[in-house]
PDB file of N, CA and C in Angstrom:
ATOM      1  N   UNK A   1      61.046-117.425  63.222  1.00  0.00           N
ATOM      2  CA  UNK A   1      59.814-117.193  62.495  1.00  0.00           C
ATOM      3  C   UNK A   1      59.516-118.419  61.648  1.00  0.00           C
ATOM      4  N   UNK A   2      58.283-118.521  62.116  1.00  0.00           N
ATOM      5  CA  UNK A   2      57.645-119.923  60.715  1.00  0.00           C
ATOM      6  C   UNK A   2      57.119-119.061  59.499  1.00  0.00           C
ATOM      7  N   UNK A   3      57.448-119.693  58.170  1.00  0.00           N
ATOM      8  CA  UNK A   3      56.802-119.025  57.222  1.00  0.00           C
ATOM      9  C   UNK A   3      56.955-119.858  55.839  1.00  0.00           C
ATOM     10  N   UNK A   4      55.791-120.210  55.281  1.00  0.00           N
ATOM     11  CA  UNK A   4      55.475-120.881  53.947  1.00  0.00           C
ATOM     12  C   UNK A   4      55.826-120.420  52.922  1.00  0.00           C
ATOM     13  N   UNK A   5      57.051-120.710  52.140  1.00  0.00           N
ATOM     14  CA  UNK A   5      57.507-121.028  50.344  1.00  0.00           C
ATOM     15  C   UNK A   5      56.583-121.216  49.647  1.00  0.00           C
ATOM     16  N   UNK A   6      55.990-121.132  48.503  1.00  0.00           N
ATOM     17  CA  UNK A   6      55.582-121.889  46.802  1.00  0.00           C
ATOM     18  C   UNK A   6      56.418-121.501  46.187  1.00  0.00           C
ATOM     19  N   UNK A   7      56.587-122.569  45.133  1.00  0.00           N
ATOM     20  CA  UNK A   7      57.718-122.860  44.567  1.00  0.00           C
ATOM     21  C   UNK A   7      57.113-123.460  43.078  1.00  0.00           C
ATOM     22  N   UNK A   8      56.911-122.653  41.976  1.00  0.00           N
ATOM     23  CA  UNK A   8      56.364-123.257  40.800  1.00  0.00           C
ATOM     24  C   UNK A   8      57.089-122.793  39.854  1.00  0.00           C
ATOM     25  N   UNK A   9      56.581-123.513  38.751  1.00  0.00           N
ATOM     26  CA  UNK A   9      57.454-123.287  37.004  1.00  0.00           C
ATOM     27  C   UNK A   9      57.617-124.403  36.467  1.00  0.00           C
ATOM     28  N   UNK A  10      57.615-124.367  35.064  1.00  0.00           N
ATOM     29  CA  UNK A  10      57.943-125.956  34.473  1.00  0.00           C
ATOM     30  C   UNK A  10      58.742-126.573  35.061  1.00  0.00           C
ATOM     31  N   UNK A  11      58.506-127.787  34.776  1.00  0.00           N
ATOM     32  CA  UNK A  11      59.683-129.171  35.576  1.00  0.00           C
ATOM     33  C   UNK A  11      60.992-129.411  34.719  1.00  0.00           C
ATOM     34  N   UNK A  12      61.915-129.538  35.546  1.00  0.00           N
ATOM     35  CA  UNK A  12      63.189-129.650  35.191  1.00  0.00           C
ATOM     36  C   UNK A  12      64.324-130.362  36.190  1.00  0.00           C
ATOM     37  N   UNK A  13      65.191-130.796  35.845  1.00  0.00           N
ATOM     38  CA  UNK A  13      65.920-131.144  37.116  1.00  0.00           C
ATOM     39  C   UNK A  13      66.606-130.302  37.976  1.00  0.00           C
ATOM     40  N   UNK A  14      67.220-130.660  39.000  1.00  0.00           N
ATOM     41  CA  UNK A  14      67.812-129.744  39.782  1.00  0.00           C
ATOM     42  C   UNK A  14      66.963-128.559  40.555  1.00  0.00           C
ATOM     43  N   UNK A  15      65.437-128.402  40.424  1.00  0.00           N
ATOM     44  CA  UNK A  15      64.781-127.452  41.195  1.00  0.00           C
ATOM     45  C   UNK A  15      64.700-127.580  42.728  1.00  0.00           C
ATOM     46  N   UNK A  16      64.466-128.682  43.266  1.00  0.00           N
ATOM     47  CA  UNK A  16      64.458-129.245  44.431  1.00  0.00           C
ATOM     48  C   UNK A  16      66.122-128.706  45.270  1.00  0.00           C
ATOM     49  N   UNK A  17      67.107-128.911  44.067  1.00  0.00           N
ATOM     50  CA  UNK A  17      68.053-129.047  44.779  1.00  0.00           C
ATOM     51  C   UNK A  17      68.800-127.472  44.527  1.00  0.00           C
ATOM     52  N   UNK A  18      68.617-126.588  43.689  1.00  0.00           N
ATOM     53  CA  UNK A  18      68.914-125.242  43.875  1.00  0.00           C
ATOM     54  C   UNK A  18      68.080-124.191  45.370  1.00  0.00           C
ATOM     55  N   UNK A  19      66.601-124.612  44.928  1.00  0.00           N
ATOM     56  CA  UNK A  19      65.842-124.315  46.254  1.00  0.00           C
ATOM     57  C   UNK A  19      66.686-124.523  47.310  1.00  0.00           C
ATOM     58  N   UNK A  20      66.737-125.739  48.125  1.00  0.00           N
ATOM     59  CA  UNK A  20      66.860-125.688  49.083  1.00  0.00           C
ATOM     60  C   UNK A  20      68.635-125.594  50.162  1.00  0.00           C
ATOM     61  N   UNK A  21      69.184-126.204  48.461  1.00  0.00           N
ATOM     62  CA  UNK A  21      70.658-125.134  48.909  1.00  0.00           C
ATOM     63  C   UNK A  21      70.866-123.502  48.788  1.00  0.00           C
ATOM     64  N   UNK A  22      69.781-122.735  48.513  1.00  0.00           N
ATOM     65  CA  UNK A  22      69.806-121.108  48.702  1.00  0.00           C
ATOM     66  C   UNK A  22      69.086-121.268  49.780  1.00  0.00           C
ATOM     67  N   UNK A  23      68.510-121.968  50.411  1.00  0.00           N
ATOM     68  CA  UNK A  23      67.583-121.769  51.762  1.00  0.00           C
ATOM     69  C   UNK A  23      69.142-122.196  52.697  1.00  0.00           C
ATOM     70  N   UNK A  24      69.869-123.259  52.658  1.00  0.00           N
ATOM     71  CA  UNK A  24      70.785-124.040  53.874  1.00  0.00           C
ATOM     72  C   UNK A  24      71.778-122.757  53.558  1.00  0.00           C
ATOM     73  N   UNK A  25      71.827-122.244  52.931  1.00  0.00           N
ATOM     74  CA  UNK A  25      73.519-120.664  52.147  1.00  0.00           C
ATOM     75  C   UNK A  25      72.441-119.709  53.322  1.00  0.00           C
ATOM     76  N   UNK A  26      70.957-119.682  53.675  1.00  0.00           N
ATOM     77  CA  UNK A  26      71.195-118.570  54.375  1.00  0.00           C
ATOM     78  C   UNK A  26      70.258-118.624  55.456  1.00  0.00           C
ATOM     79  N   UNK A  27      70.390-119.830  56.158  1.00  0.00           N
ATOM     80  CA  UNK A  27      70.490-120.028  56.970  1.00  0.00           C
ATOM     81  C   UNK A  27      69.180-120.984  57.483  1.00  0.00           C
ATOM     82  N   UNK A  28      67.917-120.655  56.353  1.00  0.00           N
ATOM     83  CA  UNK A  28      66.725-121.471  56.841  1.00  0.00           C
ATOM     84  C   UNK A  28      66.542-122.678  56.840  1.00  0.00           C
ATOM     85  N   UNK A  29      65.681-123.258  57.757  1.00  0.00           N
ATOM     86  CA  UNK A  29      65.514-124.855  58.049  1.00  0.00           C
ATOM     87  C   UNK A  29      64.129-125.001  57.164  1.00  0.00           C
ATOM     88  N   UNK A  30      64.274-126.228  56.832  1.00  0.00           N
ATOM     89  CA  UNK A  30      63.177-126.745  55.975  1.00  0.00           C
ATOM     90  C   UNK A  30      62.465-128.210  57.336  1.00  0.00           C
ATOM     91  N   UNK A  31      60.890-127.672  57.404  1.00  0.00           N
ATOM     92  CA  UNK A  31      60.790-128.019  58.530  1.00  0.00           C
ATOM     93  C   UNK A  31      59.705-129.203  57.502  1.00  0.00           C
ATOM     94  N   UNK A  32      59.226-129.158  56.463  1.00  0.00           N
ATOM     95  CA  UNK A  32      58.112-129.591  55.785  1.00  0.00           C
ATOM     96  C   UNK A  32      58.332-129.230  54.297  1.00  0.00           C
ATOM     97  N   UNK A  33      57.789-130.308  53.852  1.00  0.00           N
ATOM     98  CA  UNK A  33      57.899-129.940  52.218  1.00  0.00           C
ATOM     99  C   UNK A  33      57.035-130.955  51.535  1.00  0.00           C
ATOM    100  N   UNK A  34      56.095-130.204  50.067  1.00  0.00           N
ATOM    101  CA  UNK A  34      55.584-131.171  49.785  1.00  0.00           C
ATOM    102  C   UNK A  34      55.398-130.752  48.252  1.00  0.00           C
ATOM    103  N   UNK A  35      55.742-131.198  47.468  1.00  0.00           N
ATOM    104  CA  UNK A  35      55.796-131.199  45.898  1.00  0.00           C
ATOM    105  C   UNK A  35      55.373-132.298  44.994  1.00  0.00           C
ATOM    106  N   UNK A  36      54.493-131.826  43.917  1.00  0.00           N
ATOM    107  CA  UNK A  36      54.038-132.499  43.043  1.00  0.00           C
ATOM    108  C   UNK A  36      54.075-131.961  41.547  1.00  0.00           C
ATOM    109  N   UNK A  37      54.013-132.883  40.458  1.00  0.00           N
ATOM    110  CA  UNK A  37      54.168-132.120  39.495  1.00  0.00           C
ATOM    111  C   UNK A  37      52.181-132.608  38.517  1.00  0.00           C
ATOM    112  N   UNK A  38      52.153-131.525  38.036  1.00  0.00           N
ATOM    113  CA  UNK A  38      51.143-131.891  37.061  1.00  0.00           C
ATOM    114  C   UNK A  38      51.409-130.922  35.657  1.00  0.00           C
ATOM    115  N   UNK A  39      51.536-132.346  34.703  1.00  0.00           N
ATOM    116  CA  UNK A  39      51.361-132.365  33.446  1.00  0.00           C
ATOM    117  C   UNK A  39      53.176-131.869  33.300  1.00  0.00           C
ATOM    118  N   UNK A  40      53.163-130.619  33.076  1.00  0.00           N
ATOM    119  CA  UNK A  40      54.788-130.071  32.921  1.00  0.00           C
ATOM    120  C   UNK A  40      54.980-129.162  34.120  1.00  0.00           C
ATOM    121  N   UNK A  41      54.068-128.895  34.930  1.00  0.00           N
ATOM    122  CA  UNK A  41      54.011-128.128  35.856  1.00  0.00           C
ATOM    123  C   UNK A  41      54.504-128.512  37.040  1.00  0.00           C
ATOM    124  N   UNK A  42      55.720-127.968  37.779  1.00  0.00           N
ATOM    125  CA  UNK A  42      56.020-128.273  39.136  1.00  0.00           C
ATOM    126  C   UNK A  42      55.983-127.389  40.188  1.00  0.00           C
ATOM    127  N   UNK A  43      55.200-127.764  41.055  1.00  0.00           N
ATOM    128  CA  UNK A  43      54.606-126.905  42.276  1.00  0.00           C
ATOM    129  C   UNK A  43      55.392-127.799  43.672  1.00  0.00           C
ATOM    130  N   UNK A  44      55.832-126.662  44.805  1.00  0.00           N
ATOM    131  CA  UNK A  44      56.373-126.988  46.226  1.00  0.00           C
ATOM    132  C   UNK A  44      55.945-126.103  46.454  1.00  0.00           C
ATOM    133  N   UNK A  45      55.553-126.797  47.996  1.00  0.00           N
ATOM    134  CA  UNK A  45      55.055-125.879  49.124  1.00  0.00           C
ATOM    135  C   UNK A  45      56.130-125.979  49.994  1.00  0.00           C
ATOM    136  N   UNK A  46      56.737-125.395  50.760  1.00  0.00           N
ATOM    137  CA  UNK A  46      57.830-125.746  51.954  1.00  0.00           C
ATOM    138  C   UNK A  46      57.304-124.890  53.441  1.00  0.00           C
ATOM    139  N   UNK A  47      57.254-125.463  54.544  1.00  0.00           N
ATOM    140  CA  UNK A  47      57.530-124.821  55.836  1.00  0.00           C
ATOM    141  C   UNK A  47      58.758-124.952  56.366  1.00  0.00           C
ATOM    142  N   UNK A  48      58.707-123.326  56.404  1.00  0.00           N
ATOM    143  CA  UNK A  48      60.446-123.273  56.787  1.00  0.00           C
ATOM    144  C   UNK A  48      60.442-122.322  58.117  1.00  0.00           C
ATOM    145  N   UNK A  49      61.740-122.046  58.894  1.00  0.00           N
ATOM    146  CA  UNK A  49      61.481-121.682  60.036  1.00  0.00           C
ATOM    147  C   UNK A  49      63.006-120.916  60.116  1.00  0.00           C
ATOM    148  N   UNK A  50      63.349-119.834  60.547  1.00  0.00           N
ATOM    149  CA  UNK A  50      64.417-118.783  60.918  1.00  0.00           C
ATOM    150  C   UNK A  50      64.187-118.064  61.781  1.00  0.00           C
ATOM    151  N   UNK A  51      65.474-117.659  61.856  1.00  0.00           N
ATOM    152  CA  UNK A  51      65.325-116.267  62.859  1.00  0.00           C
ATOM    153  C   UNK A  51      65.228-115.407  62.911  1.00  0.00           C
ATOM    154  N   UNK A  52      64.551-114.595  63.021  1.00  0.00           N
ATOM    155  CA  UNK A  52      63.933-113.177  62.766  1.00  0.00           C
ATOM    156  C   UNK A  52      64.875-112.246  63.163  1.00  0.00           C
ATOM    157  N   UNK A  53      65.588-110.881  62.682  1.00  0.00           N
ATOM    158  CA  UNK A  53      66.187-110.556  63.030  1.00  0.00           C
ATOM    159  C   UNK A  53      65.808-108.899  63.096  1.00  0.00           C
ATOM    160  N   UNK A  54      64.560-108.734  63.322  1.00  0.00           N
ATOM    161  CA  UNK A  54      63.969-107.299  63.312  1.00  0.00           C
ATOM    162  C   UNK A  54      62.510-107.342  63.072  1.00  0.00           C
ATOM    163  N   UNK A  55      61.565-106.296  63.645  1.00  0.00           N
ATOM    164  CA  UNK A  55      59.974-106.296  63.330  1.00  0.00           C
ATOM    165  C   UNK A  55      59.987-105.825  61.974  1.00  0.00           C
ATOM    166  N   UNK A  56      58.479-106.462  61.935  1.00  0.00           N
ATOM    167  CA  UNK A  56      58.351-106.030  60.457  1.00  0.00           C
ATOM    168  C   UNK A  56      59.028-107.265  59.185  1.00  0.00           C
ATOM    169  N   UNK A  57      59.138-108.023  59.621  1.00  0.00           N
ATOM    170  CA  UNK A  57      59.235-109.285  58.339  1.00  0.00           C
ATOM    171  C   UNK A  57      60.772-108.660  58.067  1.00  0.00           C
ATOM    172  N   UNK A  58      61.501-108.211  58.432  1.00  0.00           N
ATOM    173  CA  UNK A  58      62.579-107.635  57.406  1.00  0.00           C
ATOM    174  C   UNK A  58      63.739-108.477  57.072  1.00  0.00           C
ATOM    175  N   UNK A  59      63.839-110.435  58.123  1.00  0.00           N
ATOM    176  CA  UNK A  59      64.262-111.297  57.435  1.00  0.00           C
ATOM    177  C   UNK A  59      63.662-111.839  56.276  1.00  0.00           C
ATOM    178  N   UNK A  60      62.434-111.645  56.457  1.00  0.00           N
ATOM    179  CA  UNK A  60      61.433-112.284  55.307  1.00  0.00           C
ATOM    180  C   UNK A  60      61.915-111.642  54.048  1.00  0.00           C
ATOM    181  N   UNK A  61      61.923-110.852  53.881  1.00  0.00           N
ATOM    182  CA  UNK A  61      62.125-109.424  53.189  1.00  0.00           C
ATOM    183  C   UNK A  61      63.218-110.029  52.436  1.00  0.00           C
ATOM    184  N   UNK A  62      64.462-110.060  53.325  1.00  0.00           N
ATOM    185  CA  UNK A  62      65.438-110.019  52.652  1.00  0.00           C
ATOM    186  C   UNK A  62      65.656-111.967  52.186  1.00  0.00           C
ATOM    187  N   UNK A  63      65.317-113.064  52.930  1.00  0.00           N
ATOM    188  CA  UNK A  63      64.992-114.422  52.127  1.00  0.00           C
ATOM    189  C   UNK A  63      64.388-114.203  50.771  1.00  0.00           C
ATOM    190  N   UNK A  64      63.386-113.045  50.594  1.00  0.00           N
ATOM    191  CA  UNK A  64      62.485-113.299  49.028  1.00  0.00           C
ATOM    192  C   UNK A  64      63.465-112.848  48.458  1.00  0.00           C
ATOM    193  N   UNK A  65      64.339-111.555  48.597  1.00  0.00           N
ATOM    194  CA  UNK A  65      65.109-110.607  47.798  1.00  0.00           C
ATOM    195  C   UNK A  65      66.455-111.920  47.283  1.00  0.00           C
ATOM    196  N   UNK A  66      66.827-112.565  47.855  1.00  0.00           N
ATOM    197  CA  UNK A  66      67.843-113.697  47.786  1.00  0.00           C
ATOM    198  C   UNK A  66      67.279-115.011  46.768  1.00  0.00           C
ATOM    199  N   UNK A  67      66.035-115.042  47.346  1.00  0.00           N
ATOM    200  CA  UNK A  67      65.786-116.041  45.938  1.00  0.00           C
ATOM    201  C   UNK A  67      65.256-115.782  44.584  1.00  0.00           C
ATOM    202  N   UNK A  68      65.587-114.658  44.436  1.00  0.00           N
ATOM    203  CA  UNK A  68      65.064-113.885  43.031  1.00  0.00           C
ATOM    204  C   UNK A  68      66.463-114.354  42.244  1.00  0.00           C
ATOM    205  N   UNK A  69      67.576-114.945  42.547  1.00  0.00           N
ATOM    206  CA  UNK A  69      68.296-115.645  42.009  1.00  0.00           C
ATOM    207  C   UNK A  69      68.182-116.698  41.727  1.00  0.00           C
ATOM    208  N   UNK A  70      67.838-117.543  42.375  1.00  0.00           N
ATOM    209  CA  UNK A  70      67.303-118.835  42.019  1.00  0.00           C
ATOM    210  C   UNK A  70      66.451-118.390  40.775  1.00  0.00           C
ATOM    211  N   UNK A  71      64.791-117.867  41.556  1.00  0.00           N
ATOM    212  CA  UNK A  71      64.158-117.949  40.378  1.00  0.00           C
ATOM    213  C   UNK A  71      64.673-117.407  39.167  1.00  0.00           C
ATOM    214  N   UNK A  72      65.331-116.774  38.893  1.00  0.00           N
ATOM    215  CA  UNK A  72      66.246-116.250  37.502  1.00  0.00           C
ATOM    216  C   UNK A  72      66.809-117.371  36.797  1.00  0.00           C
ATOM    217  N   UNK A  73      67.889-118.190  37.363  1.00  0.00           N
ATOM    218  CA  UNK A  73      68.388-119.292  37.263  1.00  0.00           C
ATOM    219  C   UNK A  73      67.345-120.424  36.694  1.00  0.00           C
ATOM    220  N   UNK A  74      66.774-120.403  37.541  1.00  0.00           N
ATOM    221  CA  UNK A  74      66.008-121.733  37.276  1.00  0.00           C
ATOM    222  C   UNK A  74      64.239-121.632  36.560  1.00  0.00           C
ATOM    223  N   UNK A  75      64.240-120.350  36.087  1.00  0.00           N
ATOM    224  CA  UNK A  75      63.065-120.238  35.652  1.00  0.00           C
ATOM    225  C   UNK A  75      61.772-120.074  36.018  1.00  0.00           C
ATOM    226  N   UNK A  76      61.656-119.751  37.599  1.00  0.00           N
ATOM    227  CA  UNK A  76      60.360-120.344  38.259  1.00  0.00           C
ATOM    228  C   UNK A  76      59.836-119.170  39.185  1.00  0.00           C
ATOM    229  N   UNK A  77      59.284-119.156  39.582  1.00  0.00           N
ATOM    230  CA  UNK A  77      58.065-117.777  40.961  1.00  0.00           C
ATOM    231  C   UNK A  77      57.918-118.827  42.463  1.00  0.00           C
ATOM    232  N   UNK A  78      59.103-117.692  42.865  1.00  0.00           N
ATOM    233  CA  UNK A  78      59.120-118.577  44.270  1.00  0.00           C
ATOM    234  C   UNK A  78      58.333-117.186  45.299  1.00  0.00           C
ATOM    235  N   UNK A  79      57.804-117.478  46.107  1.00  0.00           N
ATOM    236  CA  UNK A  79      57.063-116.389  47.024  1.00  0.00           C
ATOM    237  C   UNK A  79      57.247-117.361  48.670  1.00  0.00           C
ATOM    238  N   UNK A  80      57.741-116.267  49.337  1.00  0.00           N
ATOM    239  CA  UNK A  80      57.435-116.320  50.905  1.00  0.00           C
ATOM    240  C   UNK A  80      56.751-115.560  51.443  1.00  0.00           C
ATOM    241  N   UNK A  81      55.793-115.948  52.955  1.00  0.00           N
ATOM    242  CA  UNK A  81      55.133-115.080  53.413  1.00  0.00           C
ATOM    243  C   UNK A  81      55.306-115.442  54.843  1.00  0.00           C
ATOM    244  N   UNK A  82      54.574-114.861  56.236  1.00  0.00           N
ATOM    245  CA  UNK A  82      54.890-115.267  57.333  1.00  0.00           C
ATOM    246  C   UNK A  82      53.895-116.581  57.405  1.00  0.00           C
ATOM    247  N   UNK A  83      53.739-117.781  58.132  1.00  0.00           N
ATOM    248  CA  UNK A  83      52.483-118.725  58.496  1.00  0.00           C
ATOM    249  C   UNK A  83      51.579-117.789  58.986  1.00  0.00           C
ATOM    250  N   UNK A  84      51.617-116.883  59.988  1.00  0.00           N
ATOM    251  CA  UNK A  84      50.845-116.183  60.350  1.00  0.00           C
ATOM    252  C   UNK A  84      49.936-115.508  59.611  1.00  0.00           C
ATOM    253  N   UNK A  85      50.589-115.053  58.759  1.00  0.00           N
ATOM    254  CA  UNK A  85      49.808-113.905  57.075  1.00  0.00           C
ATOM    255  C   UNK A  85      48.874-115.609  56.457  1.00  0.00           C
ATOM    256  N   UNK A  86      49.741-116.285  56.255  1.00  0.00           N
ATOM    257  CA  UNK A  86      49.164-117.766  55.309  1.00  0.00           C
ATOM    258  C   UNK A  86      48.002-118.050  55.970  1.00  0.00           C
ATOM    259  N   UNK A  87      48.172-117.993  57.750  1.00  0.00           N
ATOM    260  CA  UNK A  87      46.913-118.507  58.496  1.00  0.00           C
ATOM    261  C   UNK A  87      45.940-117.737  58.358  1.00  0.00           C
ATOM    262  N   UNK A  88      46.244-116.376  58.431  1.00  0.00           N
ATOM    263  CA  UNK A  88      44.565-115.593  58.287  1.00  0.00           C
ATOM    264  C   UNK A  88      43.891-115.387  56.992  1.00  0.00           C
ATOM    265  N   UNK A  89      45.160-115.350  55.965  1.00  0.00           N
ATOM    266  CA  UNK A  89      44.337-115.460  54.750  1.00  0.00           C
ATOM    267  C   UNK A  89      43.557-116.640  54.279  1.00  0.00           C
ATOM    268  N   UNK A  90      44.064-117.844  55.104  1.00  0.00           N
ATOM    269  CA  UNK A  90      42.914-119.074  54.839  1.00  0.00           C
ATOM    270  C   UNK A  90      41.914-119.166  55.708  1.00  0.00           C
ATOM    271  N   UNK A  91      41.487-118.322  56.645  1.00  0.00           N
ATOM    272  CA  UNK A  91      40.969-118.904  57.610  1.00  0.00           C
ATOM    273  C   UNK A  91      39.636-117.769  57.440  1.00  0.00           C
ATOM    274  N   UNK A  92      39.269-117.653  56.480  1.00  0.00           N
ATOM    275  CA  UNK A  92      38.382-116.939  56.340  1.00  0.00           C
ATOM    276  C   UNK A  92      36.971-117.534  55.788  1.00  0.00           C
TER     277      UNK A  92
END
């Protein structure tokens, strides 16, 4: 499954690198990534890609439920969704 990360919250070090070692701990590939910060604000977008392991998003499911640690840790609102969901909601 392809499916798009945001990744925001004040800037600090180590965000880049907690992210994407809870993504490599479970298993997802980081296929794209693109982050910028404005003012104190740091925003990532990531395309990432796994394997689905049931209908119904229910890897998805359980990737968001896993980084609710991070964001705890590190202060920040991380959200995943499928590309598919990302594509129709922009394509309007």
């Amino acid at each position: 499954m392809i499916a798009i990360m945001t990744v925001t919250g004040r800037d600090h070090t180590g965000i880049i690198a907690a992210v994407a070692t809870a993504l490599a701990n479970l298993g997802v590939n980081i296929r794209n990534v693109s982050q910028t910060i404005m003012d104190d604000w740091f925003t990532m977008i990531l395309h990432v890609e796994f394997d689905d392991d049931g209908p119904g998003g229910e890897r998805l499911t359980v990737i968001q439920d896993r980084m609710t640690g991070v964001e705890a840790e590190q202060k920040l609102v991380i959200r995943i969704q499928s590309q598919a969901l990302f594509d129709a909601m922009h394509s309007v």
